[in-house]
Amino acid sequence: MDWKTLQGLLSGVNKYSTAFGRIWLSVVFVFRVLVYVVAAERVWGDEQKEFDCNHRQPGCTNVCFDHYFPISHTRLWALQLIFVTCPSLLVIMHVAYREDRERKNRLKNGENCPKLYSDTGKKHGGLWWTYVLTLFFKLAIEIVFLYLLHRIWESFDMPKLVKCDLKPCPNVVDCYIARPTEKKIFTYFMVGASAFCIVLIVCEIVYLICKRVFRSIQKCQKKKRSLTYSKASTCQCHARLDQPHYGKGKHTHVEALRASAPNLTLI
């Protein structure tokens, strides 16, 4: 697989990611992809040839190997890395959709028309939800693959000797795994890197949600302040209108008396 192509695609996500997202992407490509490509594939190599059993019954070695290694570590990690990085492409696609809408808006209404988005890459509205959903997808994928790795190989262990009594083996057969200690070290390293990525994803989700809640609270406080100010100014205007105007009130009273009694002589 060409990991450089995937890295080139995902490098654009850094422009729209938070600090936690940038750290996550660096950890994925430095401590997981690079280790996988450089070391892990060479350590595992052709596992079936190196899986040695002390019985030469035809088919026995193949059956035992398939029982203890239903899927290769390296292939499972490759699937994990592909599935865990692909959700980030949704963010790039959403930004591209926004930019396309802006382009069509300018073509339709002219270059000086109002913009649909203040910043196409800013995490507001639908892009915020897309970004958060990708984080939940990545979190679920990381947890599922860790569970599969733990389920298939108990406690991520790599024993030196396994015993097999499956048919067509005539009896209990001892089978030996090549380089079990080295494989165990790489397994623990990849599991630790995956766990660290889970922590980063959780931190980023909490950060984004807390930031969104804080902004909502700030907006509510600004609205309350503006309403309070408008009410106070309205009350002041009513108070000024209700105040008696002595000069004008006196003339109005005199005119009313004259209108009601025109023959009345005022002293």
CSV table of N, CA, C and O in Angstrom, one decimal, residues 122-169:
chain,number,residue,atom,x,y,z
A,122,LYS,N,-13.7,27.4,8.7
A,122,LYS,CA,-14.0,27.6,10.1
A,122,LYS,C,-15.0,26.6,10.6
A,122,LYS,O,-16.0,26.4,9.9
A,123,LYS,N,-14.8,26.0,11.8
A,123,LYS,CA,-15.7,25.0,12.3
A,123,LYS,C,-16.9,25.6,12.9
A,123,LYS,O,-17.0,25.7,14.2
A,124,HIS,N,-17.8,26.0,12.1
A,124,HIS,CA,-19.1,26.5,12.5
A,124,HIS,C,-20.2,25.8,11.7
A,124,HIS,O,-20.0,25.4,10.6
A,125,GLY,N,-21.4,25.7,12.4
A,125,GLY,CA,-22.5,25.1,11.7
A,125,GLY,C,-22.3,23.6,11.3
A,125,GLY,O,-21.9,22.8,12.2
A,126,GLY,N,-22.6,23.2,10.1
A,126,GLY,CA,-22.5,21.8,9.7
A,126,GLY,C,-21.1,21.3,9.7
A,126,GLY,O,-20.9,20.1,10.0
A,127,LEU,N,-20.1,22.1,9.4
A,127,LEU,CA,-18.7,21.6,9.5
A,127,LEU,C,-18.3,21.2,10.9
A,127,LEU,O,-17.5,20.3,11.1
A,128,TRP,N,-18.8,21.9,11.9
A,128,TRP,CA,-18.5,21.5,13.3
A,128,TRP,C,-19.1,20.1,13.6
A,128,TRP,O,-18.4,19.3,14.2
A,129,TRP,N,-20.3,19.9,13.2
A,129,TRP,CA,-20.9,18.6,13.4
A,129,TRP,C,-20.2,17.5,12.6
A,129,TRP,O,-20.0,16.4,13.1
A,130,THR,N,-19.7,17.8,11.4
A,130,THR,CA,-19.0,16.8,10.6
A,130,THR,C,-17.7,16.5,11.3
A,130,THR,O,-17.3,15.3,11.4
A,131,TYR,N,-17.0,17.5,11.8
A,131,TYR,CA,-15.7,17.3,12.5
A,131,TYR,C,-15.9,16.4,13.7
A,131,TYR,O,-15.1,15.5,14.0
A,132,VAL,N,-16.9,16.7,14.5
A,132,VAL,CA,-17.2,16.0,15.8
A,132,VAL,C,-17.6,14.5,15.4
A,132,VAL,O,-17.1,13.6,16.1
A,133,LEU,N,-18.4,14.3,14.4
A,133,LEU,CA,-18.8,13.0,14.0
A,133,LEU,C,-17.6,12.1,13.6
A,133,LEU,O,-17.5,11.0,13.9
A,134,THR,N,-16.7,12.8,12.9
A,134,THR,CA,-15.5,12.0,12.5
A,134,THR,C,-14.7,11.6,13.7
A,134,THR,O,-14.1,10.5,13.7
A,135,LEU,N,-14.6,12.4,14.7
A,135,LEU,CA,-13.9,12.0,15.9
A,135,LEU,C,-14.6,10.8,16.6
A,135,LEU,O,-13.9,9.9,17.1
A,136,PHE,N,-15.9,10.8,16.6
A,136,PHE,CA,-16.6,9.7,17.2
A,136,PHE,C,-16.4,8.4,16.4
A,136,PHE,O,-16.3,7.3,17.0
A,137,PHE,N,-16.4,8.6,15.1
A,137,PHE,CA,-16.1,7.4,14.2
A,137,PHE,C,-14.7,6.9,14.5
A,137,PHE,O,-14.5,5.6,14.7
A,138,LYS,N,-13.7,7.7,14.6
A,138,LYS,CA,-12.3,7.3,14.9
A,138,LYS,C,-12.2,6.7,16.2
A,138,LYS,O,-11.5,5.6,16.4
A,139,LEU,N,-12.9,7.2,17.2
A,139,LEU,CA,-12.9,6.6,18.6
A,139,LEU,C,-13.5,5.2,18.6
A,139,LEU,O,-12.9,4.3,19.2
A,140,ALA,N,-14.6,5.1,17.9
A,140,ALA,CA,-15.2,3.7,17.8
A,140,ALA,C,-14.3,2.7,17.1
A,140,ALA,O,-14.2,1.6,17.5
A,141,ILE,N,-13.7,3.1,16.0
A,141,ILE,CA,-12.9,2.2,15.3
A,141,ILE,C,-11.7,1.8,16.1
A,141,ILE,O,-11.3,0.6,16.1
A,142,GLU,N,-11.0,2.7,16.8
A,142,GLU,CA,-9.9,2.4,17.6
A,142,GLU,C,-10.3,1.4,18.7
A,142,GLU,O,-9.6,0.4,19.0
A,143,ILE,N,-11.4,1.6,19.4
A,143,ILE,CA,-11.8,0.7,20.4
A,143,ILE,C,-12.2,-0.7,19.9
A,143,ILE,O,-11.8,-1.7,20.5
A,144,VAL,N,-12.9,-0.7,18.7
A,144,VAL,CA,-13.3,-2.0,18.2
A,144,VAL,C,-12.0,-2.8,17.8
A,144,VAL,O,-12.0,-4.0,18.1
A,145,PHE,N,-11.0,-2.2,17.2
A,145,PHE,CA,-9.9,-2.9,16.8
A,145,PHE,C,-9.0,-3.4,18.0
A,145,PHE,O,-8.4,-4.5,17.9
A,146,LEU,N,-9.0,-2.6,19.0
A,146,LEU,CA,-8.3,-3.0,20.2
A,146,LEU,C,-9.0,-4.2,20.8
A,146,LEU,O,-8.3,-5.1,21.3
A,147,TYR,N,-10.3,-4.2,20.8
A,147,TYR,CA,-11.1,-5.3,21.4
A,147,TYR,C,-10.8,-6.6,20.5
A,147,TYR,O,-10.7,-7.6,21.1
A,148,LEU,N,-10.8,-6.4,19.2
A,148,LEU,CA,-10.5,-7.6,18.3
A,148,LEU,C,-9.1,-8.1,18.6
A,148,LEU,O,-9.0,-9.4,18.7
A,149,LEU,N,-8.2,-7.3,18.7
A,149,LEU,CA,-6.8,-7.7,19.0
A,149,LEU,C,-6.7,-8.4,20.3
A,149,LEU,O,-6.0,-9.5,20.5
A,150,HIS,N,-7.4,-7.9,21.3
A,150,HIS,CA,-7.4,-8.5,22.7
A,150,HIS,C,-8.2,-9.9,22.6
A,150,HIS,O,-7.8,-10.8,23.3
A,151,ARG,N,-9.3,-9.9,21.8
A,151,ARG,CA,-10.1,-11.1,21.8
A,151,ARG,C,-9.4,-12.2,21.1
A,151,ARG,O,-9.5,-13.4,21.5
A,152,ILE,N,-8.7,-11.9,20.0
A,152,ILE,CA,-8.1,-13.0,19.2
A,152,ILE,C,-6.8,-13.5,19.9
A,152,ILE,O,-6.6,-14.7,20.0
A,153,TRP,N,-6.0,-12.6,20.4
A,153,TRP,CA,-4.8,-13.0,21.2
A,153,TRP,C,-5.0,-12.5,22.6
A,153,TRP,O,-5.0,-11.3,22.8
A,154,GLU,N,-5.2,-13.4,23.5
A,154,GLU,CA,-5.6,-13.0,24.9
A,154,GLU,C,-4.6,-12.1,25.5
A,154,GLU,O,-3.4,-12.5,25.6
A,155,SER,N,-5.1,-11.0,26.0
A,155,SER,CA,-4.2,-10.0,26.6
A,155,SER,C,-3.0,-9.5,25.8
A,155,SER,O,-2.0,-9.2,26.3
A,156,PHE,N,-3.2,-9.6,24.5
A,156,PHE,CA,-2.1,-9.2,23.5
A,156,PHE,C,-0.9,-10.0,23.7
A,156,PHE,O,0.2,-9.5,23.5
A,157,ASP,N,-1.0,-11.2,24.1
A,157,ASP,CA,0.1,-12.0,24.5
A,157,ASP,C,0.6,-12.8,23.2
A,157,ASP,O,-0.1,-13.0,22.3
A,158,MET,N,1.9,-13.1,23.2
A,158,MET,CA,2.5,-13.9,22.2
A,158,MET,C,3.3,-15.0,22.8
A,158,MET,O,4.5,-14.8,23.1
A,159,PRO,N,2.7,-16.2,23.0
A,159,PRO,CA,3.4,-17.2,23.7
A,159,PRO,C,4.5,-17.9,22.8
A,159,PRO,O,4.4,-17.8,21.6
A,160,LYS,N,5.4,-18.4,23.5
A,160,LYS,CA,6.5,-19.1,22.7
A,160,LYS,C,6.1,-20.5,22.2
A,160,LYS,O,6.5,-20.9,21.1
A,161,LEU,N,5.2,-21.1,23.0
A,161,LEU,CA,4.7,-22.5,22.6
A,161,LEU,C,3.2,-22.5,22.7
A,161,LEU,O,2.6,-22.0,23.7
A,162,VAL,N,2.6,-23.1,21.7
A,162,VAL,CA,1.1,-23.3,21.7
A,162,VAL,C,0.9,-24.8,21.5
A,162,VAL,O,1.6,-25.5,20.7
A,163,LYS,N,-0.2,-25.3,22.1
A,163,LYS,CA,-0.5,-26.8,22.0
A,163,LYS,C,-1.8,-26.9,21.1
A,163,LYS,O,-2.7,-26.2,21.4
A,164,CYS,N,-1.8,-27.8,20.2
A,164,CYS,CA,-2.9,-27.9,19.3
A,164,CYS,C,-3.3,-29.4,19.2
A,164,CYS,O,-2.4,-30.3,19.1
A,165,ASP,N,-4.6,-29.6,19.3
A,165,ASP,CA,-5.1,-31.0,19.2
A,165,ASP,C,-6.2,-31.1,18.2
A,165,ASP,O,-7.2,-31.9,18.3
A,166,LEU,N,-6.2,-30.2,17.2
A,166,LEU,CA,-7.2,-30.2,16.2
A,166,LEU,C,-7.0,-31.3,15.1
A,166,LEU,O,-5.8,-31.7,14.9
A,167,LYS,N,-8.0,-31.8,14.5
A,167,LYS,CA,-7.9,-32.7,13.4
A,167,LYS,C,-7.3,-31.9,12.2
A,167,LYS,O,-7.6,-30.8,12.0
A,168,PRO,N,-6.4,-32.5,11.4
A,168,PRO,CA,-6.0,-34.0,11.3
A,168,PRO,C,-4.8,-34.3,12.2
A,168,PRO,O,-4.2,-35.3,11.9
A,169,CYS,N,-4.5,-33.5,13.2
A,169,CYS,CA,-3.4,-33.8,14.1
A,169,CYS,C,-3.7,-35.1,14.9
A,169,CYS,O,-4.8,-35.2,15.5
